[in-house]
Tab-separated table of C-alpha atoms and ligand atoms in Angstrom:
chain	number	residue	atom	x	y	z
A	25	UNK	CA	37.256	189.854	-91.189
A	26	UNK	CA	38.017	190.864	-94.875
A	27	UNK	CA	40.219	193.988	-95.506
A	28	UNK	CA	42.365	195.091	-98.213
A	29	UNK	CA	46.001	195.695	-97.283
A	30	UNK	CA	48.966	197.321	-99.009
A	31	UNK	CA	51.785	194.729	-99.040
A	32	UNK	CA	54.580	196.524	-97.345
A	33	UNK	CA	57.351	194.515	-95.510
A	34	UNK	CA	59.792	194.985	-93.170
A	35	UNK	CA	60.100	197.834	-90.506
A	36	UNK	CA	58.273	200.947	-91.706
A	37	UNK	CA	59.684	204.367	-91.689
A	38	UNK	CA	57.338	207.125	-89.554
A	39	UNK	CA	56.715	208.799	-92.918
A	40	UNK	CA	54.954	205.508	-93.918
A	41	UNK	CA	52.749	205.147	-90.676
A	42	UNK	CA	49.775	205.967	-92.940
A	43	UNK	CA	50.028	203.101	-95.310
A	44	UNK	CA	48.674	200.556	-93.123
A	45	UNK	CA	46.340	203.117	-91.147
A	46	UNK	CA	43.135	202.611	-93.170
A	47	UNK	CA	43.222	198.991	-93.340
A	48	UNK	CA	43.936	198.737	-89.751
A	49	UNK	CA	40.800	201.003	-88.994
A	50	UNK	CA	38.633	199.335	-91.171
A	51	UNK	CA	39.794	196.198	-88.842
A	52	UNK	CA	38.746	198.006	-85.926
A	53	UNK	CA	35.337	199.545	-87.315
A	54	UNK	CA	34.790	195.981	-88.624
A	55	UNK	CA	35.436	194.496	-85.437
A	56	UNK	CA	32.928	196.827	-83.459
A	57	UNK	CA	30.317	196.201	-86.265
A	58	UNK	CA	30.606	192.426	-86.046
A	59	UNK	CA	31.427	192.081	-82.267
A	60	UNK	CA	28.003	190.556	-81.643
A	61	UNK	CA	28.546	187.922	-84.381
A	62	UNK	CA	31.202	186.270	-82.024
A	63	UNK	CA	30.733	183.931	-79.143
A	64	UNK	CA	31.054	186.431	-76.040
A	65	UNK	CA	33.208	183.569	-74.160
A	66	UNK	CA	36.134	182.106	-76.358
A	67	UNK	CA	35.154	178.761	-77.388
A	68	UNK	CA	38.647	177.199	-77.864
A	69	UNK	CA	40.262	174.318	-76.138
A	70	UNK	CA	43.304	174.416	-74.101
A	71	UNK	CA	46.590	174.702	-76.573
A	72	UNK	CA	44.453	175.063	-79.688
A	73	UNK	CA	45.781	178.813	-80.081
A	74	UNK	CA	49.333	177.862	-78.942
A	75	UNK	CA	49.219	174.720	-81.387
A	76	UNK	CA	48.258	176.937	-84.546
A	77	UNK	CA	51.171	179.310	-83.848
A	78	UNK	CA	54.919	178.492	-85.589
A	79	UNK	CA	57.295	176.698	-83.072
A	80	UNK	CA	60.082	178.919	-84.194
A	81	UNK	CA	60.220	182.478	-84.975
A	82	UNK	CA	60.489	184.235	-87.999
A	83	UNK	CA	63.943	184.942	-89.461
A	84	UNK	CA	62.943	187.035	-92.246
A	85	UNK	CA	60.479	190.086	-91.991
A	86	UNK	CA	56.841	189.084	-92.326
A	87	UNK	CA	54.142	191.432	-94.057
A	88	UNK	CA	51.248	193.046	-91.911
A	89	UNK	CA	48.828	191.903	-94.148
A	90	UNK	CA	50.153	188.110	-93.364
A	91	UNK	CA	50.119	189.088	-89.490
A	92	UNK	CA	46.695	190.408	-89.833
A	93	UNK	CA	45.435	187.272	-91.371
A	94	UNK	CA	46.765	185.117	-88.700
A	95	UNK	CA	45.050	187.825	-86.268
A	96	UNK	CA	41.967	186.560	-87.667
A	97	UNK	CA	42.474	182.951	-88.151
A	98	UNK	CA	44.221	182.232	-84.926
A	99	UNK	CA	43.934	184.715	-82.307
A	100	UNK	CA	40.602	186.338	-82.789
A	101	UNK	CA	38.535	182.662	-81.920
A	102	UNK	CA	40.913	182.492	-78.640
A	103	UNK	CA	39.411	186.218	-77.613
A	104	UNK	CA	36.640	186.614	-74.995
A	105	UNK	CA	35.171	189.680	-75.777
A	106	UNK	CA	35.058	191.929	-72.968
A	107	UNK	CA	33.540	194.830	-74.870
A	108	UNK	CA	30.430	192.591	-76.475
A	109	UNK	CA	27.122	193.886	-74.850
A	110	UNK	CA	26.124	190.534	-73.826
A	111	UNK	CA	29.219	190.095	-71.717
A	112	UNK	CA	28.402	190.160	-68.002
A	113	UNK	CA	30.975	187.922	-66.112
A	114	UNK	CA	33.173	189.133	-63.140
A	115	UNK	CA	33.263	192.611	-63.383
A	116	UNK	CA	33.666	194.484	-66.646
A	117	UNK	CA	36.440	196.220	-68.032
A	118	UNK	CA	34.420	198.657	-70.028
A	119	UNK	CA	35.978	200.905	-72.519
A	120	UNK	CA	34.886	203.491	-74.727
A	121	UNK	CA	35.565	205.052	-78.177
A	122	UNK	CA	36.704	207.996	-76.570
A	123	UNK	CA	39.021	206.231	-74.174
A	124	UNK	CA	40.624	204.355	-77.337
A	125	UNK	CA	41.629	207.523	-78.937
A	126	UNK	CA	43.499	208.690	-76.041
A	127	UNK	CA	45.156	205.415	-75.930
A	128	UNK	CA	46.047	205.691	-79.812
A	129	UNK	CA	47.582	209.049	-78.889
A	130	UNK	CA	49.327	207.723	-75.726
A	131	UNK	CA	50.652	204.758	-77.850
A	132	UNK	CA	51.854	207.199	-80.785
A	133	UNK	CA	53.675	209.612	-77.734
A	134	UNK	CA	55.160	206.265	-76.197
A	135	UNK	CA	56.388	208.390	-73.315
A	136	UNK	CA	57.457	206.813	-70.282
A	137	UNK	CA	56.359	209.077	-67.403
A	138	UNK	CA	58.567	208.106	-64.475
A	139	UNK	CA	59.165	211.603	-63.416
A	140	UNK	CA	58.026	214.860	-64.007
A	141	UNK	CA	60.979	215.992	-66.054
A	142	UNK	CA	60.338	212.783	-68.325
A	143	UNK	CA	57.070	214.498	-69.424
A	144	UNK	CA	55.887	217.625	-67.321
A	145	UNK	CA	52.392	217.168	-69.014
A	146	UNK	CA	51.747	213.401	-67.918
A	147	UNK	CA	52.789	214.338	-64.000
A	148	UNK	CA	50.513	217.823	-64.284
A	149	UNK	CA	47.554	216.097	-66.487
A	150	UNK	CA	47.576	213.210	-63.760
A	151	UNK	CA	47.643	215.723	-60.921
A	152	UNK	CA	44.493	217.563	-62.251
A	153	UNK	CA	42.753	214.370	-63.157
A	154	UNK	CA	43.036	213.141	-59.577
A	155	UNK	CA	41.482	216.050	-58.354
A	156	UNK	CA	38.825	216.156	-60.761
A	157	UNK	CA	37.980	212.507	-59.660
A	158	UNK	CA	38.570	213.117	-55.894
A	159	UNK	CA	35.651	215.840	-56.411
A	160	UNK	CA	33.477	213.809	-58.564
A	161	UNK	CA	33.613	210.879	-56.054
A	162	UNK	CA	33.099	213.352	-53.061
A	163	UNK	CA	36.472	212.373	-51.644
A	164	UNK	CA	37.814	214.798	-48.925
A	165	UNK	CA	40.102	217.406	-50.143
A	166	UNK	CA	43.279	216.318	-47.961
A	167	UNK	CA	43.415	213.220	-50.291
A	168	UNK	CA	45.830	213.346	-52.990
A	169	UNK	CA	45.473	210.779	-56.261
A	170	UNK	CA	48.044	208.919	-58.363
A	171	UNK	CA	47.132	206.384	-60.890
A	172	UNK	CA	48.096	202.736	-60.421
A	173	UNK	CA	47.986	199.926	-62.625
A	174	UNK	CA	45.652	198.046	-60.995
A	175	UNK	CA	44.038	197.859	-57.649
A	176	UNK	CA	45.980	194.982	-56.518
A	177	UNK	CA	48.900	197.174	-56.914
A	178	UNK	CA	47.190	200.243	-55.135
A	179	UNK	CA	46.318	198.088	-52.175
A	180	UNK	CA	50.063	196.761	-51.935
A	181	UNK	CA	50.983	200.410	-51.691
A	182	UNK	CA	48.429	200.567	-48.855
A	183	UNK	CA	49.702	197.810	-46.941
A	184	UNK	CA	53.405	198.871	-47.219
A	185	UNK	CA	52.763	202.482	-46.293
A	186	UNK	CA	51.073	200.993	-43.176
A	187	UNK	CA	53.803	198.632	-42.400
A	188	UNK	CA	56.482	201.570	-42.719
A	189	UNK	CA	54.107	203.569	-40.535
A	190	UNK	CA	53.536	201.017	-37.832
A	191	UNK	CA	57.177	200.198	-37.722
A	192	UNK	CA	58.474	203.872	-37.661
A	193	UNK	CA	60.176	203.329	-41.277
A	194	UNK	CA	62.245	200.500	-40.397
A	195	UNK	CA	60.650	197.549	-42.209
A	196	UNK	CA	62.179	198.897	-45.656
A	197	UNK	CA	65.644	198.800	-43.980
A	198	UNK	CA	65.598	196.190	-41.062
A	199	UNK	CA	63.033	193.718	-42.432
A	200	UNK	CA	59.300	193.212	-41.419
A	201	UNK	CA	58.984	192.066	-37.693
A	202	UNK	CA	56.524	188.941	-37.683
A	203	UNK	CA	54.016	190.657	-35.332
A	204	UNK	CA	52.239	192.869	-37.658
A	205	UNK	CA	48.475	192.268	-38.358
A	206	UNK	CA	46.273	193.091	-41.114
A	207	UNK	CA	42.494	192.610	-40.953
A	208	UNK	CA	39.883	192.146	-43.688
A	209	UNK	CA	36.497	190.629	-43.814
A	210	UNK	CA	36.388	187.217	-45.224
A	211	UNK	CA	34.696	188.522	-48.595
A	212	UNK	CA	37.530	190.668	-49.326
A	213	UNK	CA	39.600	190.019	-52.573
A	214	UNK	CA	42.643	187.975	-53.167
A	215	UNK	CA	44.641	190.932	-54.040
A	216	UNK	CA	44.765	191.410	-49.934
A	217	UNK	CA	46.155	187.894	-49.250
A	218	UNK	CA	48.373	188.663	-52.014
A	219	UNK	CA	49.631	192.059	-50.797
A	220	UNK	CA	50.331	190.905	-47.030
A	221	UNK	CA	52.276	187.778	-48.730
A	222	UNK	CA	54.551	190.414	-50.693
A	223	UNK	CA	54.998	192.860	-48.033
A	224	UNK	CA	56.348	190.194	-45.957
A	225	UNK	CA	53.623	190.625	-43.313
A	226	UNK	CA	52.902	186.851	-44.079
A	227	UNK	CA	49.469	185.428	-44.753
A	228	UNK	CA	48.979	183.841	-41.684
A	229	UNK	CA	48.774	187.639	-40.037
A	230	UNK	CA	46.146	188.708	-42.118
A	231	UNK	CA	42.920	188.039	-39.913
A	232	UNK	CA	39.661	187.387	-41.878
A	233	UNK	CA	36.784	189.354	-39.756
A	234	UNK	CA	33.517	187.417	-39.671
A	235	UNK	CA	30.563	189.022	-42.015
A	236	UNK	CA	26.959	189.663	-41.281
A	237	UNK	CA	24.118	188.054	-43.272
A	238	UNK	CA	24.812	190.971	-45.806
A	239	UNK	CA	28.232	189.381	-46.324
A	240	UNK	CA	29.565	193.036	-44.725
A	241	UNK	CA	32.303	192.963	-42.391
A	242	UNK	CA	31.125	192.718	-38.625
A	243	UNK	CA	33.024	195.552	-36.753
A	244	UNK	CA	32.294	194.291	-33.725
A	245	UNK	CA	34.267	191.198	-34.381
A	246	UNK	CA	37.036	193.364	-35.841
A	247	UNK	CA	37.423	195.550	-32.747
A	248	UNK	CA	37.321	191.909	-30.778
A	249	UNK	CA	40.314	190.465	-33.079
A	250	UNK	CA	42.358	193.781	-32.463
A	251	UNK	CA	41.913	193.948	-28.867
A	252	UNK	CA	42.832	190.294	-28.791
A	253	UNK	CA	45.918	190.580	-30.837
A	254	UNK	CA	46.968	193.879	-28.899
A	255	UNK	CA	46.811	191.653	-25.661
A	256	UNK	CA	48.903	188.803	-27.466
A	257	UNK	CA	51.727	191.205	-28.494
A	258	UNK	CA	50.971	191.895	-32.195
A	259	UNK	CA	51.078	195.447	-33.710
A	260	UNK	CA	47.636	196.092	-35.471
A	261	UNK	CA	48.944	197.660	-38.909
A	262	UNK	CA	46.066	198.101	-41.504
A	263	UNK	CA	42.445	197.231	-41.982
A	264	UNK	CA	40.952	196.751	-45.390
A	265	UNK	CA	37.556	197.693	-45.888
A	266	UNK	CA	35.623	196.856	-49.193
A	267	UNK	CA	33.280	199.107	-50.864
A	268	UNK	CA	31.699	196.289	-52.802
A	269	UNK	CA	33.222	192.815	-52.645
A	270	UNK	CA	34.107	190.847	-55.482
A	271	UNK	CA	31.860	188.215	-54.733
A	272	UNK	CA	28.620	189.903	-53.813
A	273	UNK	CA	29.370	193.811	-54.108
A	274	UNK	CA	28.598	193.855	-50.206
A	275	UNK	CA	29.703	196.874	-48.881
A	276	UNK	CA	31.553	197.179	-45.414
A	277	UNK	CA	30.353	199.615	-42.594
A	278	UNK	CA	33.029	202.006	-43.440
A	279	UNK	CA	32.042	204.742	-41.078
A	280	UNK	CA	32.513	202.167	-38.116
A	281	UNK	CA	35.656	200.694	-39.283
A	282	UNK	CA	36.997	204.226	-39.562
A	283	UNK	CA	35.983	204.883	-36.134
A	284	UNK	CA	37.642	201.850	-34.902
A	285	UNK	CA	40.761	202.482	-36.725
A	286	UNK	CA	41.074	205.947	-35.482
A	287	UNK	CA	40.700	204.294	-32.084
A	288	UNK	CA	43.908	202.092	-32.282
A	289	UNK	CA	45.577	204.362	-34.860
A	290	UNK	CA	45.460	201.419	-37.307
A	291	UNK	CA	45.537	202.570	-41.288
A	292	UNK	CA	42.217	202.214	-42.856
A	293	UNK	CA	42.391	201.374	-46.722
A	294	UNK	CA	38.926	201.269	-48.794
A	295	UNK	CA	38.789	198.744	-51.576
A	296	UNK	CA	36.010	200.189	-53.734
A	297	UNK	CA	37.654	198.806	-56.918
A	298	UNK	CA	34.321	198.143	-58.921
A	299	UNK	CA	31.948	199.903	-56.763
A	300	UNK	CA	33.736	203.144	-56.332
A	301	UNK	CA	32.631	204.344	-59.655
A	302	UNK	CA	28.955	204.451	-58.409
A	303	UNK	CA	30.015	207.141	-55.925
A	304	UNK	CA	29.381	209.607	-58.886
A	305	UNK	CA	26.117	209.147	-58.640
A	306	UNK	CA	24.627	211.649	-55.406
A	307	UNK	CA	22.126	208.809	-54.821
A	308	UNK	CA	25.291	206.380	-53.504
A	309	UNK	CA	26.919	209.148	-51.785
A	310	UNK	CA	25.850	208.036	-48.449
A	311	UNK	CA	27.828	204.865	-48.856
A	312	UNK	CA	31.066	207.333	-48.702
A	313	UNK	CA	30.262	208.258	-44.893
A	314	UNK	CA	33.301	207.340	-43.133
A	315	UNK	CA	35.552	207.416	-46.134
A	316	UNK	CA	36.801	210.688	-44.783
A	317	UNK	CA	38.444	209.183	-41.995
A	318	UNK	CA	40.038	206.536	-43.843
A	319	UNK	CA	44.104	206.689	-44.840
A	320	UNK	CA	43.646	205.314	-48.420
A	321	UNK	CA	41.004	204.725	-50.938
A	322	UNK	CA	40.977	202.679	-54.602
A	323	UNK	CA	38.861	202.373	-57.316
A	324	UNK	CA	39.289	201.564	-61.102
A	325	UNK	CA	37.923	203.653	-63.760
A	326	UNK	CA	39.058	200.736	-65.753
A	327	UNK	CA	35.874	198.396	-64.434
A	328	UNK	CA	32.929	200.890	-64.733
A	329	UNK	CA	34.078	204.430	-66.103
A	330	UNK	CA	34.587	203.639	-69.792
A	331	UNK	CA	38.370	203.681	-69.480
A	332	UNK	CA	40.705	201.384	-70.904
A	333	UNK	CA	42.363	198.800	-68.497
A	334	UNK	CA	44.664	199.645	-66.873
A	335	UNK	CA	43.784	202.429	-64.982
A	336	UNK	CA	43.229	202.234	-61.260
A	337	UNK	CA	43.140	205.505	-58.868
A	338	UNK	CA	44.728	205.332	-55.707
A	339	UNK	CA	43.919	208.333	-53.150
A	340	UNK	CA	45.884	208.810	-50.016
A	341	UNK	CA	45.593	211.160	-47.094
A	342	UNK	CA	49.312	211.285	-46.008
A	343	UNK	CA	50.952	211.342	-49.424
A	344	UNK	CA	54.440	211.634	-47.463
A	345	UNK	CA	53.522	208.047	-45.815
A	346	UNK	CA	53.584	206.921	-49.398
A	347	UNK	CA	56.403	208.603	-50.878
A	348	UNK	CA	58.455	207.627	-47.618
A	349	UNK	CA	57.700	204.051	-48.203
A	350	UNK	CA	58.707	203.864	-51.993
A	351	UNK	CA	61.342	206.695	-52.748
A	352	UNK	CA	64.702	205.598	-53.847
A	353	UNK	CA	67.058	208.380	-55.580
A	354	UNK	CA	69.799	207.291	-57.386
A	355	UNK	CA	71.915	209.410	-58.805
A	356	UNK	CA	70.616	209.137	-62.391
A	357	UNK	CA	67.349	210.282	-61.178
A	358	UNK	CA	67.937	213.102	-59.386
A	359	UNK	CA	66.609	216.568	-60.695
A	360	UNK	CA	66.487	220.179	-60.277
A	361	UNK	CA	62.527	220.498	-59.795
A	362	UNK	CA	62.794	217.850	-57.100
A	363	UNK	CA	60.286	218.800	-54.220
A	364	UNK	CA	58.553	221.281	-56.650
A	365	UNK	CA	56.538	218.704	-58.702
A	366	UNK	CA	55.058	215.166	-58.338
A	367	UNK	CA	57.570	212.610	-59.485
A	368	UNK	CA	55.393	209.600	-59.505
A	369	UNK	CA	57.724	207.330	-59.767
A	370	UNK	CA	58.196	207.700	-55.783
A	371	UNK	CA	54.052	206.835	-55.548
A	372	UNK	CA	54.168	203.117	-56.280
A	373	UNK	CA	56.003	200.020	-56.934
A	374	UNK	CA	56.902	201.035	-60.516
A	375	UNK	CA	59.672	203.199	-61.813
A	376	UNK	CA	58.659	203.458	-65.545
A	377	UNK	CA	54.964	204.281	-65.756
A	378	UNK	CA	52.423	204.628	-68.945
A	379	UNK	CA	50.868	208.159	-69.707
A	380	UNK	CA	47.430	206.775	-68.298
A	381	UNK	CA	45.841	210.373	-67.509
A	382	UNK	CA	45.252	211.065	-71.176
A	383	UNK	CA	42.309	208.756	-71.198
A	384	UNK	CA	40.786	210.017	-68.251
A	385	UNK	CA	41.226	213.319	-69.808
A	386	UNK	CA	39.325	212.130	-72.798
A	387	UNK	CA	36.777	210.161	-71.264
A	388	UNK	CA	35.618	213.050	-68.495
A	389	UNK	CA	35.778	215.805	-71.049
A	390	UNK	CA	33.684	213.949	-73.714
A	391	UNK	CA	31.181	212.466	-71.122
A	392	UNK	CA	30.994	215.217	-68.792
A	393	UNK	CA	30.066	214.231	-65.529
A	394	UNK	CA	26.369	214.017	-66.694
A	395	UNK	CA	27.082	211.729	-69.137
A	396	UNK	CA	28.734	209.245	-66.926
A	397	UNK	CA	26.053	209.393	-64.459
A	398	UNK	CA	23.253	208.592	-67.013
A	399	UNK	CA	25.115	205.734	-68.125
A	400	UNK	CA	25.677	204.217	-64.955
A	401	UNK	CA	21.944	205.071	-63.953
A	402	UNK	CA	20.967	203.080	-66.959
A	403	UNK	CA	22.808	199.972	-66.150
A	404	UNK	CA	21.493	200.115	-62.693
A	405	UNK	CA	17.945	200.274	-64.397
A	406	UNK	CA	18.581	197.254	-66.694
A	407	UNK	CA	19.927	195.537	-63.602
A	408	UNK	CA	16.894	196.092	-62.033
A	409	UNK	CA	14.848	194.932	-64.784
A	410	UNK	CA	17.085	191.749	-64.662
A	411	UNK	CA	15.991	191.530	-61.095
A	412	UNK	CA	12.161	191.419	-61.647
A	413	UNK	CA	12.841	188.358	-64.099
A	414	UNK	CA	14.668	186.518	-61.455
A	415	UNK	CA	11.919	187.403	-58.712
A	416	UNK	CA	9.461	186.233	-61.305
A	417	UNK	CA	10.877	183.094	-62.367
A	418	UNK	CA	9.958	179.915	-60.442
A	419	UNK	CA	13.026	177.916	-59.478
A	420	UNK	CA	15.510	180.853	-59.444
A	421	UNK	CA	16.125	182.689	-56.470
A	422	UNK	CA	18.555	185.452	-55.497
A	423	UNK	CA	21.523	184.374	-53.303
A	424	UNK	CA	22.177	188.065	-51.613
A	425	UNK	CA	19.930	191.366	-52.355
A	426	UNK	CA	20.728	192.790	-55.812
A	427	UNK	CA	22.947	195.972	-55.391
A	428	UNK	CA	23.981	198.617	-58.269
A	429	UNK	CA	24.031	196.828	-61.464
A	430	UNK	CA	24.723	193.271	-59.809
A	431	UNK	CA	22.251	190.375	-59.520
A	432	UNK	CA	23.645	186.754	-57.903
A	433	UNK	CA	21.344	183.989	-58.347
A	434	UNK	CA	20.982	180.192	-58.021
A	435	UNK	CA	18.827	177.523	-59.207
A	436	UNK	CA	16.571	176.606	-55.776
A	437	UNK	CA	14.017	173.597	-56.428
A	438	UNK	CA	14.730	172.121	-53.097
A	439	UNK	CA	16.556	172.267	-49.902
A	440	UNK	CA	19.232	170.316	-51.056
A	441	UNK	CA	22.247	172.252	-51.205
A	442	UNK	CA	24.405	170.081	-53.185
A	443	UNK	CA	21.340	169.411	-55.699
A	444	UNK	CA	20.961	173.113	-55.838
A	445	UNK	CA	24.807	173.599	-56.528
A	446	UNK	CA	24.993	170.972	-59.059
A	447	UNK	CA	21.847	172.336	-61.206
A	448	UNK	CA	23.119	175.931	-60.902
A	449	UNK	CA	26.806	174.951	-61.945
A	450	UNK	CA	24.844	173.095	-64.720
A	451	UNK	CA	23.012	175.878	-65.787
A	452	UNK	CA	25.835	178.222	-65.681
A	453	UNK	CA	27.598	175.543	-68.098
A	454	UNK	CA	24.934	175.477	-70.559
A	455	UNK	CA	24.494	179.093	-70.648
A	456	UNK	CA	28.098	179.885	-71.613
A	457	UNK	CA	28.125	177.128	-74.124
A	458	UNK	CA	25.706	179.090	-76.226
A	459	UNK	CA	28.039	181.540	-76.910
A	460	UNK	CA	25.305	184.011	-76.699
A	461	UNK	CA	26.494	185.621	-73.202
A	462	UNK	CA	29.219	185.175	-70.610
A	463	UNK	CA	28.348	184.880	-66.805
A	464	UNK	CA	30.783	183.953	-63.967
A	465	UNK	CA	30.190	182.522	-60.686
A	466	UNK	CA	30.920	182.548	-57.154
A	467	UNK	CA	29.748	180.780	-53.809
A	468	UNK	CA	27.897	182.124	-51.064
A	469	UNK	CA	28.292	180.200	-47.727
A	470	UNK	CA	28.691	176.949	-49.458
A	471	UNK	CA	26.022	177.783	-52.373
A	472	UNK	CA	26.855	178.141	-56.084
A	473	UNK	CA	25.577	181.349	-57.475
A	474	UNK	CA	25.675	182.730	-60.974
A	475	UNK	CA	26.883	186.446	-60.953
A	476	UNK	CA	25.210	188.819	-63.499
A	477	UNK	CA	26.968	192.278	-63.824
A	478	UNK	CA	25.142	194.956	-66.305
A	479	UNK	CA	27.916	197.483	-66.918
A	480	UNK	CA	29.191	196.772	-70.465
A	481	UNK	CA	29.256	200.263	-72.225
A	482	UNK	CA	27.295	199.715	-74.919
A	483	UNK	CA	24.613	197.011	-73.389
A	484	UNK	CA	21.010	197.660	-74.361
A	485	UNK	CA	17.421	196.215	-73.051
A	486	UNK	CA	17.705	194.036	-76.249
A	487	UNK	CA	20.681	192.468	-74.645
A	488	UNK	CA	19.086	191.866	-71.258
A	489	UNK	CA	16.171	190.246	-73.020
A	490	UNK	CA	18.550	187.877	-74.888
A	491	UNK	CA	20.329	187.343	-71.288
A	492	UNK	CA	16.734	186.542	-69.958
A	493	UNK	CA	15.661	184.278	-72.720
A	494	UNK	CA	19.036	182.491	-72.917
A	495	UNK	CA	18.609	181.378	-69.034
A	496	UNK	CA	15.138	180.575	-69.624
A	497	UNK	CA	15.891	178.202	-72.422
A	498	UNK	CA	19.124	176.762	-70.720
A	499	UNK	CA	16.828	176.449	-67.348
A	500	UNK	CA	14.126	174.252	-69.276
A	501	UNK	CA	17.113	172.045	-70.500
A	502	UNK	CA	18.249	171.132	-66.820
A	503	UNK	CA	17.897	167.631	-65.935
B	14	LIG	N1	39.405	194.248	-55.108
B	14	LIG	C1	38.311	194.150	-55.655
B	14	LIG	C2	36.816	194.499	-54.700
B	14	LIG	C3	37.850	193.492	-56.792
B	14	LIG	O1	36.539	193.015	-57.375
B	14	LIG	C4	38.927	193.395	-57.730
B	14	LIG	C5	39.003	192.827	-58.954
B	14	LIG	O2	38.021	192.668	-59.570
B	14	LIG	C6	40.351	193.739	-57.484
B	14	LIG	C7	40.437	194.467	-55.886
B	14	LIG	C8	41.616	193.637	-58.011
B	14	LIG	O3	41.451	194.435	-59.118
B	14	LIG	P1	42.428	194.479	-59.977
B	14	LIG	O4	42.443	193.381	-61.299
B	14	LIG	O5	42.587	196.038	-60.588
B	14	LIG	O6	43.915	194.454	-59.504
């Protein structure tokens, strides 16, 4: 991308900020206008970017124009364009212009919002945004929210809170007894495995519960495992249910799981990292049944709610359980306002915190709930359109039922699983090698499937048509 720059070297003064603003804004505008001309998935080979970067650091100052040239020549080819409307891989991290404006202002203010005193507005705006989101999602009023960086961190917070509750707050001081058990389905995200390891509970104490044909947790198997563990002297500590698994967006029976957790006094954490955003739509509210009895709930506005990464929202019923697990107050963090305000350093792992509430404020105000709902519905409609293409294409078949804006399909020309897997993997490779679209994969019961998530902020029907045509062409090229 070619833009003119003023030649200014060395560290700029604040009064000189505007000197490079036009060229940089032009670069961003040009990036947005040209985004569809780039391969969606970066086509560089391992080491290519590294080798293009000098071995040693610069001794004397370099200019912004020199750096911007390298940005175009070295960095940009190694970028996978998550904001490209033909990006349908993994789950989206769909940003928006309004969120970008807020991120620019947040970067200018560059506040570190660890406690109320270090920026009261950050703390109080965060509190209000959590209340707005709670009502947008139909979460119960007795849940309080906090912004975490990612769902992985939020789930770690839930598991540590559950651990502390189960051990009468002893584990933080005396270490973790090796009798605690955590439960999740075989389909839940790897962040649960990571969290039990970090929390000191141990991955061997994570019990993976069977799933049904819809890939949802079997509540009977959950109860059976809990009873077995109790008989063997274990302490069931936490159940993590999924409202939308990563592989296939399967929804666990939240209501049944809540009931079991209440019966055995176990913390119930709902991981709605991706699908949680859909709860803003009244037509999906029925999936929330049982969440009112859960202990905690996480969803990521940075996935499907047009808000820049990172922004994961964690709701907890008993905020004091979270605070008791994480609070440490050295002398230098003592304040006069303690007890009257939310000091969010006590609500998670990090001490230092970014001012993340501002981008939520911009997104929710500029879109309004109606604007967010209409975009989500559009994605779901486009996805349904894609569903009918798969239904009609001979040789392609869904691996699980489509849900929300998600499809997973495979090549099904015979009953030979190995043959189907080889052809599906080959098809995915061919599709991604075109650079026109980007899809990712998973395995369901040993079957290799191609995942398609239509949730990019600026996706239109024409992009889905391009996806369909790319799949058709690549399918014809299979041997
Ligand atoms: N939970 C689910 C269901 C996910 O799909 C993901 C990521 O895709 C995560 C958790 C982890 O999210 P994060 O990257 O915010 O940690």
